[in-house]
XYZ file of C-alpha atoms in Angstrom:
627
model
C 39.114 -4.447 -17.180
C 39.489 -2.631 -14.247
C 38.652 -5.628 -11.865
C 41.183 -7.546 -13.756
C 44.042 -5.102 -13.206
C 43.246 -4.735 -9.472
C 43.218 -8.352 -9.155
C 46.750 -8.663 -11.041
C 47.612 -5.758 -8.300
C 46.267 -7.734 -5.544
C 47.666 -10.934 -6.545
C 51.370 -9.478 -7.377
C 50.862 -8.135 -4.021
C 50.084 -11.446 -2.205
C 53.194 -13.681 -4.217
C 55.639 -10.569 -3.460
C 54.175 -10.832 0.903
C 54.765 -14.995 0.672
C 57.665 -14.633 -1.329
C 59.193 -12.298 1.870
C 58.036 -15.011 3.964
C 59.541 -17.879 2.454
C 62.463 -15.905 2.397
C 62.923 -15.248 5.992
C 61.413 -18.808 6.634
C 64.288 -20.398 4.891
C 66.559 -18.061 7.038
C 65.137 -19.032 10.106
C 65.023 -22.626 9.186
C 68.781 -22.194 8.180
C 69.634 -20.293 11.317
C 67.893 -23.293 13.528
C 69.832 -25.554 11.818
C 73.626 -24.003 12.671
C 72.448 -22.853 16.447
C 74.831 -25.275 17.502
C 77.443 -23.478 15.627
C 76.566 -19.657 16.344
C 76.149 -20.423 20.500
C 79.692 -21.652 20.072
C 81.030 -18.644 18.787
C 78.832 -16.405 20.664
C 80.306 -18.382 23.492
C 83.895 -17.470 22.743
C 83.068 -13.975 21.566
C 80.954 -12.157 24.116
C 83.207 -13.112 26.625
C 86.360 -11.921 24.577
C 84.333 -8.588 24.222
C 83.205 -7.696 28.088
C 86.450 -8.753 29.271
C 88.593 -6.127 26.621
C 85.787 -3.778 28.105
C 86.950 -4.548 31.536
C 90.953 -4.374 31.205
C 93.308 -3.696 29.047
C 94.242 -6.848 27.270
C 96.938 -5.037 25.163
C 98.663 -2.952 27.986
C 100.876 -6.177 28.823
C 102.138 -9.132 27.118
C 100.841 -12.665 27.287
C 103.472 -13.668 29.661
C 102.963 -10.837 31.455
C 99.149 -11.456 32.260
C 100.053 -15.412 32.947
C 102.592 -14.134 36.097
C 100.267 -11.603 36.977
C 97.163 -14.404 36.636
C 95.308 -14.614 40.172
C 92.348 -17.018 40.670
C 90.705 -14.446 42.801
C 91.252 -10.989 41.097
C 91.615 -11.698 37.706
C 89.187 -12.251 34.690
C 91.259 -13.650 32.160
C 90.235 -17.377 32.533
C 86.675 -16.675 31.907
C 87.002 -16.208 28.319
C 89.863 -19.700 28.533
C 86.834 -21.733 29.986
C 84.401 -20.650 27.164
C 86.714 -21.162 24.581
C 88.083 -24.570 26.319
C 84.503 -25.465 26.772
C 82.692 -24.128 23.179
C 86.119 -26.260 21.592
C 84.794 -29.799 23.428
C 81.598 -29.020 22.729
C 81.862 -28.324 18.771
C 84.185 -31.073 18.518
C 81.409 -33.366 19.855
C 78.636 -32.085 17.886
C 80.940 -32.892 14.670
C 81.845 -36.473 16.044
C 78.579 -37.837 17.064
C 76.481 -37.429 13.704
C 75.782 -41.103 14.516
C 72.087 -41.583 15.916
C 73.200 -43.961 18.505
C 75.928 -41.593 19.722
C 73.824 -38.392 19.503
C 71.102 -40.012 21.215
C 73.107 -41.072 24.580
C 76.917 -39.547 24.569
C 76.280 -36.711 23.629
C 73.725 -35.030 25.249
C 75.742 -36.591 28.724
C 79.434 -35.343 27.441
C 77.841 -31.947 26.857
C 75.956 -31.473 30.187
C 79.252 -32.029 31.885
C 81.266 -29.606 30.059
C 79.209 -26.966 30.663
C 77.908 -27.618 34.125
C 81.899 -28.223 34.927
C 82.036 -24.363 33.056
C 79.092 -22.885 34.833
C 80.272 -24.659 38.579
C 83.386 -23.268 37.950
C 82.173 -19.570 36.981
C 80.360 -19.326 40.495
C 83.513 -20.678 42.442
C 84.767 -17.829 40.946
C 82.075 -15.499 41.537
C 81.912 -15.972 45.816
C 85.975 -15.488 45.831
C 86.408 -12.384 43.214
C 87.807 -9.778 44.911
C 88.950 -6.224 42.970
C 92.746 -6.207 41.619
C 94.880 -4.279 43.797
C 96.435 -1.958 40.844
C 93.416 -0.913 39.344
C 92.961 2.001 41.959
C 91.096 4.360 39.707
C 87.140 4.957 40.590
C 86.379 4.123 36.893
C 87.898 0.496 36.749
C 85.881 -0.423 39.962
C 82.563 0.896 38.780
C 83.364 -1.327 35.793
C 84.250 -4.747 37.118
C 80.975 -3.606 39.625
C 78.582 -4.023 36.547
C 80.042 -5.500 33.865
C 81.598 -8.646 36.017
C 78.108 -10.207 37.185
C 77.208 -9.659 33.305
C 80.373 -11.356 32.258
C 79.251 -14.614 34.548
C 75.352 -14.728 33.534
C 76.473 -14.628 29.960
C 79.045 -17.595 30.431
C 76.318 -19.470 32.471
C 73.385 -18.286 29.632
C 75.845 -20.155 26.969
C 75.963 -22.954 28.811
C 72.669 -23.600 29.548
C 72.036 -22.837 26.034
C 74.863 -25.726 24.927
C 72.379 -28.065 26.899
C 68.909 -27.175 25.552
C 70.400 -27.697 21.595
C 72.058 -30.864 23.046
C 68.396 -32.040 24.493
C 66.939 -30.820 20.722
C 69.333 -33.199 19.327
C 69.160 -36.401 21.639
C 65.552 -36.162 21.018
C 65.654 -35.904 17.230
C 68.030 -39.142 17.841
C 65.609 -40.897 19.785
C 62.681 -39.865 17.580
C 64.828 -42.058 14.727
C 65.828 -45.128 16.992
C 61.994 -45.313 17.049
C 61.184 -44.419 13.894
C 63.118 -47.566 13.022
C 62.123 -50.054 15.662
C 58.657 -49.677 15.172
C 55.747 -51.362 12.225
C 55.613 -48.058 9.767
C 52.464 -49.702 8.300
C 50.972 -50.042 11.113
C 51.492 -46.205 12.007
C 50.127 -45.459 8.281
C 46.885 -47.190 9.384
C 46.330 -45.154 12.264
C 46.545 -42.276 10.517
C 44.005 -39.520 11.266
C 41.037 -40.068 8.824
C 41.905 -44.089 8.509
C 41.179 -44.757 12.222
C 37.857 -46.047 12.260
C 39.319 -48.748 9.806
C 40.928 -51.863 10.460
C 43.873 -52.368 8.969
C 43.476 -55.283 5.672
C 46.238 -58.160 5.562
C 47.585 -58.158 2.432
C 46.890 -62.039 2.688
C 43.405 -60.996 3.072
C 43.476 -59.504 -0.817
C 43.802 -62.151 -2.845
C 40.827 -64.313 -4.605
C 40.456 -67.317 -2.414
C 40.107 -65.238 0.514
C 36.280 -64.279 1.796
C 37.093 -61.306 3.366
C 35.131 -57.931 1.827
C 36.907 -54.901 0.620
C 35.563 -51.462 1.438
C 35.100 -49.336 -1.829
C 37.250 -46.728 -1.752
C 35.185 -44.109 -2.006
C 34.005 -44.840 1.635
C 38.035 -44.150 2.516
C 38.020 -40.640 0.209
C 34.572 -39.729 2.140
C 36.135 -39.724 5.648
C 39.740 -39.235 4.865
C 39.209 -35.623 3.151
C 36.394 -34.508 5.087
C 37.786 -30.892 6.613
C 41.286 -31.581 5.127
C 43.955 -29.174 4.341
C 46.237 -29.879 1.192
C 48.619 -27.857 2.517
C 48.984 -30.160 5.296
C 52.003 -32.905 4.566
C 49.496 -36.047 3.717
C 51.200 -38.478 1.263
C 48.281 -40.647 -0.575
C 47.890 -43.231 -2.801
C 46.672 -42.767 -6.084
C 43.288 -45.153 -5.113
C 42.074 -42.789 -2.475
C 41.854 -40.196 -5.331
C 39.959 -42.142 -8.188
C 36.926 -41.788 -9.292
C 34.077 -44.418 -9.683
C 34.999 -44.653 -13.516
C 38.934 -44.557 -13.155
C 40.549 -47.080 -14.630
C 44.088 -48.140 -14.564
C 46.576 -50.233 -17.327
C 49.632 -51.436 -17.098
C 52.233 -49.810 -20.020
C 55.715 -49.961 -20.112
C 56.487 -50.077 -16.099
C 53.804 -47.548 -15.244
C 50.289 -48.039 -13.923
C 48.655 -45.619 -16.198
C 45.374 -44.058 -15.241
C 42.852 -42.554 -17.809
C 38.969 -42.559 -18.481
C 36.598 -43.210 -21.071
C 33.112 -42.058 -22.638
C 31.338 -44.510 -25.447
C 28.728 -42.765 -27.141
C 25.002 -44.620 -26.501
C 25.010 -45.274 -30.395
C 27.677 -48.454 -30.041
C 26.493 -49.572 -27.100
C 23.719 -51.860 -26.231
C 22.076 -52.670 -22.973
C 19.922 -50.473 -20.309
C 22.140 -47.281 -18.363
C 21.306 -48.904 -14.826
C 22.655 -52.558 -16.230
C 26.283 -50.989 -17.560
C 26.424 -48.560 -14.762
C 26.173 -51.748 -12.282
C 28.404 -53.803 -14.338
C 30.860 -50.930 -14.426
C 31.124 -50.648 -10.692
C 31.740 -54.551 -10.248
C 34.026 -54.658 -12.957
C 35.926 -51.711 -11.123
C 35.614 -53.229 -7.725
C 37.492 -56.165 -8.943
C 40.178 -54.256 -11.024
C 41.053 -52.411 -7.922
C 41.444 -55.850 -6.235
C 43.787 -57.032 -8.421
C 45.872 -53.981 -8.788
C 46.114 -54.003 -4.366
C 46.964 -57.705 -4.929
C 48.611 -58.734 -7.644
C 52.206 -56.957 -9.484
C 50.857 -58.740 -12.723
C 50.083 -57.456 -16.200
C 46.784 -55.361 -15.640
C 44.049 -56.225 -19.178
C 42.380 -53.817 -20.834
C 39.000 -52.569 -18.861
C 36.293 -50.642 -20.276
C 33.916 -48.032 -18.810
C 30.952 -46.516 -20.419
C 29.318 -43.269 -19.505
C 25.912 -43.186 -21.266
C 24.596 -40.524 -19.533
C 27.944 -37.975 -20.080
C 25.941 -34.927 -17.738
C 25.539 -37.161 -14.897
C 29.218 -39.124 -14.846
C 31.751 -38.781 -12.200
C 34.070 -37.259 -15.001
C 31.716 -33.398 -13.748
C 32.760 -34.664 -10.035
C 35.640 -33.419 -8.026
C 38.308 -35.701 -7.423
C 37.706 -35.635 -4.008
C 34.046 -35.874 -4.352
C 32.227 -38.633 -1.653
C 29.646 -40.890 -2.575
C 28.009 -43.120 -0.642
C 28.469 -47.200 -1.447
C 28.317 -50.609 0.032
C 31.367 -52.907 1.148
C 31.787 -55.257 -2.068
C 32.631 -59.077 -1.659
C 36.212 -59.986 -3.352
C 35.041 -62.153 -6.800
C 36.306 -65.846 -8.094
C 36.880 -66.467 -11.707
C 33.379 -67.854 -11.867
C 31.871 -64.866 -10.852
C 33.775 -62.691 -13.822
C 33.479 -65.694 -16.254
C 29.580 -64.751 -15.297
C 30.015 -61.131 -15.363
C 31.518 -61.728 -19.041
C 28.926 -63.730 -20.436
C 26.687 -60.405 -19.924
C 28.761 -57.878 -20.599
C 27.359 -55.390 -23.203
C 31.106 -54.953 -24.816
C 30.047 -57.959 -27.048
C 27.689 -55.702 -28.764
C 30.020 -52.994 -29.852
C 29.731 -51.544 -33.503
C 32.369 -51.519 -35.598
C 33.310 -47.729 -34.581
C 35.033 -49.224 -31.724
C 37.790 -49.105 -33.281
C 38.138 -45.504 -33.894
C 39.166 -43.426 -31.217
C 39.984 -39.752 -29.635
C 42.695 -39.823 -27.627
C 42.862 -36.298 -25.301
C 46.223 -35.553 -23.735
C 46.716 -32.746 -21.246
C 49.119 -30.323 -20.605
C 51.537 -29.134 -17.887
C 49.609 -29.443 -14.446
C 46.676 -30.982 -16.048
C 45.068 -34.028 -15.933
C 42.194 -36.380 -17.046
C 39.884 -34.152 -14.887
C 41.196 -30.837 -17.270
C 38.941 -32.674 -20.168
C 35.973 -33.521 -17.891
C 33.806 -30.960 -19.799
C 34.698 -32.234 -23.316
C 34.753 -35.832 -23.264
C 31.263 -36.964 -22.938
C 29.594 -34.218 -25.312
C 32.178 -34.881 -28.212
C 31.711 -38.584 -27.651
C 27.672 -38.606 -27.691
C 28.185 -35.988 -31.063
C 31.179 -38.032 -33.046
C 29.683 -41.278 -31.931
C 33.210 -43.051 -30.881
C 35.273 -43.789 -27.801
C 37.441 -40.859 -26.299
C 40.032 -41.550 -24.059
C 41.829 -39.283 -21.761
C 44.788 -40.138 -19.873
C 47.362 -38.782 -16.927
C 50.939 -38.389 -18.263
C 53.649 -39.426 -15.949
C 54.160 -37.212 -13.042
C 50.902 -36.133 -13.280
C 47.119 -37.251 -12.258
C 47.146 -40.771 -10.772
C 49.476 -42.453 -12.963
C 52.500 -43.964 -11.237
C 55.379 -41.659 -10.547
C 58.449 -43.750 -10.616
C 61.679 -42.539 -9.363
C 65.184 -42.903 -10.416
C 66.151 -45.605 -8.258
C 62.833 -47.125 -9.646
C 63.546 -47.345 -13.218
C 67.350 -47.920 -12.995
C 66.839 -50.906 -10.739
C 64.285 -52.220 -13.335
C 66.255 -51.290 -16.486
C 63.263 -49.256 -17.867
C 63.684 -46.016 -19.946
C 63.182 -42.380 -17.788
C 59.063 -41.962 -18.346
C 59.648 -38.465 -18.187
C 61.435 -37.996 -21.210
C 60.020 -36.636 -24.342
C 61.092 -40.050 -26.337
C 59.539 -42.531 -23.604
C 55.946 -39.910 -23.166
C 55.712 -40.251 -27.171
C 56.023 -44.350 -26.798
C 53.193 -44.183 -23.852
C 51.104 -42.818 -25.682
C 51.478 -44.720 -29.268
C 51.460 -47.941 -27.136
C 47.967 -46.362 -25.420
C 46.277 -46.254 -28.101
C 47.438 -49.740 -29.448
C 46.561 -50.854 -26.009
C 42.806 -49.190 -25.677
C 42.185 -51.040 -29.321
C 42.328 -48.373 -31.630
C 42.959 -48.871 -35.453
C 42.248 -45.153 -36.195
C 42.710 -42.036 -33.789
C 42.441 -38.816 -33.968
C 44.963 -37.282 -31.122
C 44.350 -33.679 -29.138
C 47.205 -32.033 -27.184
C 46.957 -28.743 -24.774
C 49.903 -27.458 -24.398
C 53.337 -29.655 -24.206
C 50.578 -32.145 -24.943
C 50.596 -30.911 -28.264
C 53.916 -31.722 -29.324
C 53.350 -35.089 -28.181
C 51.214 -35.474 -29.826
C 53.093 -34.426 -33.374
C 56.050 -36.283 -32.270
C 53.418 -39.131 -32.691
C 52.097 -38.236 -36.150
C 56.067 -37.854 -36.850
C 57.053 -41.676 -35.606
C 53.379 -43.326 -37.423
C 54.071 -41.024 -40.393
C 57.500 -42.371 -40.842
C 56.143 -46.029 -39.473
C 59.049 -46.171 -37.080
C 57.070 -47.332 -34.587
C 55.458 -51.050 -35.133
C 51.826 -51.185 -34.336
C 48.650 -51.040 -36.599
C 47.512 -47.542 -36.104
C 46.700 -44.915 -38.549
C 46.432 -41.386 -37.313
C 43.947 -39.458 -39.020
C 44.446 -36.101 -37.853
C 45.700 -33.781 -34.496
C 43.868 -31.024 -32.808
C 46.900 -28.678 -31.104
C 45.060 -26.535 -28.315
C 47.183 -23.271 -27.485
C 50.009 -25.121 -28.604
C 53.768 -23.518 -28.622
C 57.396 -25.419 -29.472
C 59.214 -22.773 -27.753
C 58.031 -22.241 -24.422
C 59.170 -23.078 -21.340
C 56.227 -24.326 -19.525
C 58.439 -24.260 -15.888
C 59.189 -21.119 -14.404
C 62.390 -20.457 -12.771
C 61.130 -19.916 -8.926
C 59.962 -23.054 -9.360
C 62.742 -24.870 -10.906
C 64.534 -23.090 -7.951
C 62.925 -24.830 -5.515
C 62.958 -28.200 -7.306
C 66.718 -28.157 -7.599
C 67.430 -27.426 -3.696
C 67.692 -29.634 -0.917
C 65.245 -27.911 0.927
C 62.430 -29.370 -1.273
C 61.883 -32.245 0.778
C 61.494 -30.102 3.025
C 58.255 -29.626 4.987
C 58.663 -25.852 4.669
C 59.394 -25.859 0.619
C 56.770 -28.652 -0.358
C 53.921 -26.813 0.431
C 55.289 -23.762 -1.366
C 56.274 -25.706 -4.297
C 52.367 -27.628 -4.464
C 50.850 -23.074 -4.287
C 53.544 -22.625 -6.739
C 52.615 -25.140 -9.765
C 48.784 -24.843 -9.108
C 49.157 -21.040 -9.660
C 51.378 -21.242 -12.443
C 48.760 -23.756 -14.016
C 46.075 -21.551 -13.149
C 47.410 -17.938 -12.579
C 47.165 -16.386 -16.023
C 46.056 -19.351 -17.943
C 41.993 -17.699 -17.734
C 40.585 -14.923 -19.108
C 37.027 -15.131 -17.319
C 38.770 -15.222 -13.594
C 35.209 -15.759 -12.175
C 35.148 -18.967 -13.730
C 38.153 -20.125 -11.782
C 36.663 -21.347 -8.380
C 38.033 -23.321 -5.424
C 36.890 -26.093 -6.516
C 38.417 -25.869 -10.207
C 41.498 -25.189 -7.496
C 41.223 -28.054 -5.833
C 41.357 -30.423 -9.297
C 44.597 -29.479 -9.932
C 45.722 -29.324 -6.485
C 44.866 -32.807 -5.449
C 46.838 -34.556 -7.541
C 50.552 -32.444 -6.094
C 49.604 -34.731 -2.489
C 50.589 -38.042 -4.146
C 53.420 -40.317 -3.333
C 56.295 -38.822 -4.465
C 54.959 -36.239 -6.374
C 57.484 -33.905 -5.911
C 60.320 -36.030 -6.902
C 58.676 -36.822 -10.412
C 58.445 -33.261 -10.870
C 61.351 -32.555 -10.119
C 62.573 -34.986 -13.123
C 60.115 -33.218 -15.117
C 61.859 -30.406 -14.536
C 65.608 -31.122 -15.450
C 63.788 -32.531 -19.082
C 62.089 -29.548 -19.527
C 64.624 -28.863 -22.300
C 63.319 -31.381 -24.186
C 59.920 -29.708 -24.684
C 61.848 -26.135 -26.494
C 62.325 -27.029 -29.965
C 64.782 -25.032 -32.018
C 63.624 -23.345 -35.286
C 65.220 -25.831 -37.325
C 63.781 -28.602 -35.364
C 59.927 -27.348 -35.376
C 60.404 -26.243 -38.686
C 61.233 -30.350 -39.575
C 58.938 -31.361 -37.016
C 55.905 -29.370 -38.746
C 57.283 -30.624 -42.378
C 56.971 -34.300 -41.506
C 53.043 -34.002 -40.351
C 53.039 -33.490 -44.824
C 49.307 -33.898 -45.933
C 47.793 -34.651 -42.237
C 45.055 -32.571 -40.890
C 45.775 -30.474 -38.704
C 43.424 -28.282 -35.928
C 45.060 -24.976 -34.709
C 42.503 -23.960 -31.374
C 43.998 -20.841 -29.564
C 42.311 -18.786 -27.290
C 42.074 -14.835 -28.556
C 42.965 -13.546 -25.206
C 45.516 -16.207 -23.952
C 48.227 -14.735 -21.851
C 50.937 -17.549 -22.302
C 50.510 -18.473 -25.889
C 50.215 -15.340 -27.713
C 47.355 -15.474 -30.990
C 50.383 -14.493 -33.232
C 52.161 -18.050 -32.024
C 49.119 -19.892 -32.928
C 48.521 -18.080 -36.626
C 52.373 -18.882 -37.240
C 52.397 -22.526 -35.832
C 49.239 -23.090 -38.513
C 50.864 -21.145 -41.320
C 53.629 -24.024 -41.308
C 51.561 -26.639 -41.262
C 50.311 -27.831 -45.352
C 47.095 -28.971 -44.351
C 45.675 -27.245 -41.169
C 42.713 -24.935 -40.267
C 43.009 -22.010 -37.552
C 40.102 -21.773 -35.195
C 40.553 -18.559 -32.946
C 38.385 -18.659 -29.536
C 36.859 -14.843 -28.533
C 37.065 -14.223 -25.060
C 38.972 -17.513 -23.474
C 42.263 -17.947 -22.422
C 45.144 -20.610 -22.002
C 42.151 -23.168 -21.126
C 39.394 -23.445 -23.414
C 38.604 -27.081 -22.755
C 37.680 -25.510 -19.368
C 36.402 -21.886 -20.040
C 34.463 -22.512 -23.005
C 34.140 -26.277 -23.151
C 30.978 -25.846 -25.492
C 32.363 -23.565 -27.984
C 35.611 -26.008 -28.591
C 33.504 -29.089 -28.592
C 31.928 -27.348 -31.436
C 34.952 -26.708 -33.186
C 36.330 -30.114 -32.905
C 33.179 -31.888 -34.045
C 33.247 -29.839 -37.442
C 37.130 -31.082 -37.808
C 36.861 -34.443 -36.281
C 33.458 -35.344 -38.513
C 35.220 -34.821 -41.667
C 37.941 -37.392 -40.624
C 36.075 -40.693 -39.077
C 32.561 -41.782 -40.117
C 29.390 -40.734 -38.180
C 27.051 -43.904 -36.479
C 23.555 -43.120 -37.793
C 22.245 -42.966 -34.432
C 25.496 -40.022 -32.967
């Protein structure tokens, strides 16, 4: 206990010192960004200032100093030229927002205003001479130190007009090239893709003969020493695993993974395990290749200790460049494919879905044991925004006249049409977290058959479940809504931010949490447009707080279904009194309380919850003799 509080100290400690920092980042960033401003008004002010020093600007009128004004002995005009000059200047910065202007005018127009100013200033300087009425010792020892002070500071400001200028014409010209230039080409000379020539898309398709690297061989070299912190936007193929697979649903290129138990399937481990890898060779082919409807592909882990679903995401394995296949080759690859031989359990199904931050990979100690003891597919999948699935934007969606993904509504039809999609007749469904209450709002729409497909749900499993949390925390929802998120400075923030809220208090057993457990759930924040996705997540996270009169008819629709309440005894976000309540609503459920785990037992005791669900799950599907 006392290790736990000092680490709570120490990590308060470390949030509250980058907190400071991002603080005075964002003021420094701010400050960089309006130094064209402030060396304008510093420009006009510290003259103003040394001058008042100097004489006495208020002992005569304005007329009065203009018939008394002398070129050589008086000072008056210095703070005229940096005002006259900080005026053109400001007015140009304002004018030429264009690229092509900022790039060339500018930078030119500004030089000459303030080398005009600064030529001008030591003119000035080698003619000065001491005004005849100031006679008193004290006015002369004055304009003797404060006058060369006066000029450096006018020249200082103009110099300094010039360097932001130069900042700016190069920014200008760093665009103009930006633009004129192949981007993909640039992409695949990145650092970690260089010792790769770049593919033709031409090159992709089936009649071609050229060979496709797996791209494992990519994930080996491309992450080797890498920093996520680092701004590297990926693709979501340089992140999957041997065994990911990918469908097409509703607009989005869904990713998710699979275990079969050994009991429905026939053939030898080394034969499926070869015809898995060709089968996912070619489906990455196609999705490169093709924008077409993607078919359903199946993988089967027989040997659940030893699959890729124990592997970090990032993991490298070694492979061989695979030729591109014909539709003779699959025809052939068909005709021996042990999916023939299924039993009729294929049809029944486990469908896992994750929670906030999670993933496929959150499950990756619970899929293959339950599978090998219930004898039936389970099926985990990435929710949009999150894992490798597709994260569409708005422009994305709107253009194609598709529903927001992210909203509750459209997650609850991606899943229903999952299911339908993976072949199921019968499915049990298990949520963590939000997860959860997509997985009711399922039950709900097949309970009142609102939704058209021939699926029967036979029960839900609700992991640390709540319907009135808010799963995003303000800082982060903070930097979300800001401009400065696509920022370089606020994106890696924002990526420490959601792995820590994900991770911070979610386990009990802290020892458990390694860099590597880290890592799963950091990978995924380095995606294409990862942040904007979450950032839609965000503004629906509404959607996910249901009222008391809502989860109250939410929990009275389920009616006779079984129901699993799992809640870890010492989980920090859901509190055990949530879970007891949430099951006390429910007519038909069971309450399974977890000693010592926290907001992740799928990941701190993955043995003691597999456990749990094969005593609910067994009761509900029928056992192969051989599971």
């Amino acid at each position: 206990m006392a290790a736990w509080k000092s680490w709570i100290v120490a990590e308060k400690a470390r949030r509250c010192i980058r907190t400071i920092f991002f603080v005075a980042a964002m003021m420094a960033s701010l400050l960089a960004s309006s130094l064209p401003v402030l060396i304008t008004v510093a420009d006009v002010l510290v003259p103003c200032l040394i001058v008042s020093s100097i004489t006495c600007l208020t002992c005569h009128s304005i007329t009065e100093h203009l018939r008394l004004y002398s070129f050589k002995n008086s000072l008056i005009d210095v703070p005229i030229i940096s005002f006259l000059r900080s005026l053109v200047i400001l007015c140009l910065y304002w004018v030429c927002e264009d690229t092509r202007l900022a790039y060339g005018f500018y930078l030119e127009a500004v030089m000459l205003s303030s080398f005009g100013g600064i030529l001008l200033l030591l003119v000035k300087a080698c003619f000065f001479n001491v005004n005849s009425h100031l006679e008193a010792k004290v006015y002369y020892l004055k304009i003797s130190w404060e006058m060369p002070v006066l000029l450096l500071s006018s020249a200082v400001f103009g110099l300094a007009h010039v360097v932001v200028a130069y900042r700016k014409s190069c920014g200008a010209r760093r665009k103009l090239m930006y633009h004129k230039i192949d981007q993909e080409a640039v992409l695949s000379c990145k650092s970690g893709f260089s010792g790769y020539k770049k593919a033709h898309r031409q090159s992709l398709t089936r009649s071609n003969s050229k060979i496709l690297t797996y791209a494992g061989e990519f994930r080996q070299y491309s992450f080797r020493g890498a920093s996520f912190d680092r701004e590297e936007i990926l693709q979501p193929r340089f992140l999957a695993n041997a065994d990911s697979l990918f469908i097409k649903i509703h607009g989005l290129t869904v990713h998710y993974k699979q275990c079969t138990s050994p009991s429905i399937v026939s053939g030898s481990a080394v034969d499926m395990n070869a015809i898995r890898l060709r089968l996912l060779d070619k489906q990455m082919c196609n999705l490169i290749s093709q924008n077409q409807s993607s078919h359903l592909h199946r993988s089967y882990t027989i040997q659940p200790d030893r699959s890729s679903l124990y592997d970090p995401l990032l993991a490298s394995y070694q492979t061989t460049p695979i030729s591109l296949f014909n539709n003779d080759d699959m025809n052939k690859m068909d005709s021996m494919n042990p999916v023939d031989d299924l039993e009729i359990n294929e049809n029944v199904g486990i469908v896992l879905v994750h929670g906030f931050g999670g993933g496929v990979f959150s499950w990756r100690h619970v899929m293959g044991d339950l599978s090998l003891q219930l004898g039936c597919r389970v099926v985990a999948y990435d929710r949009p925004g999150w894992g490798l699935t597709s994260r569409l934007v708005r422009k994305d969606w709107e253009e194609r006249n598709l529903a927001n993904p992210y909203n509750l509504e459209s997650q609850v039809d991606l899943l229903l049409s999952f299911c339908s999609e993976m072949g199921f007749s019968s499915v049990v469904l298990i949520g963590h977290d939000d997860g959860g209450l997509l997985a009711l709002k399922a039950a709900e729409r097949i309970q009142a058959s609102t939704f058209k497909c021939n699926i029967t749900i036979k029960g839900v499993v609700l992991i640390n479940v709540s319907l009135s949390r808010e799963v995003v925390p303000a800082f982060a929802r903070i930097l979300l809504h800001t401009s400065l998120r696509k920022k370089h400075l606020v994106r890696p923030l924002l990526r420490t931010e959601i792995t820590q809220l994900v991770n911070r208090r979610a386990w009990c057993d802290t020892t458990k949490l390694t860099t590597d457990v880290i890592m799963l759930y950091k990978a995924p924040l380095c995606l294409e447009a990862w942040d904007e996705a979450l950032n839609e997540i965000s503004k629906l996270s509404y959607e996910m707080i249901l009222s008391p009169q809502n989860a109250s008819g939410l929990l009275k629709s389920m009616g006779d279904l079984p129901v699993l309440v799992v809640a870890g005894a010492e989980d920090a976000l859901v509190p055990l009194k949530s879970s007891q309540v949430l099951a006390s609503k429910l007519t038909n459920s069971r309450l399974v309380e977890i000693s010592g785990c926290g907001h992740l037992p799928h990941e701190e005791c993955p043995a003691t919850l597999v456990s749990a669900l094969d005593s609910f799950i067994s009761r509900l599907i029928p056992k192969l003799p051989n599971s």
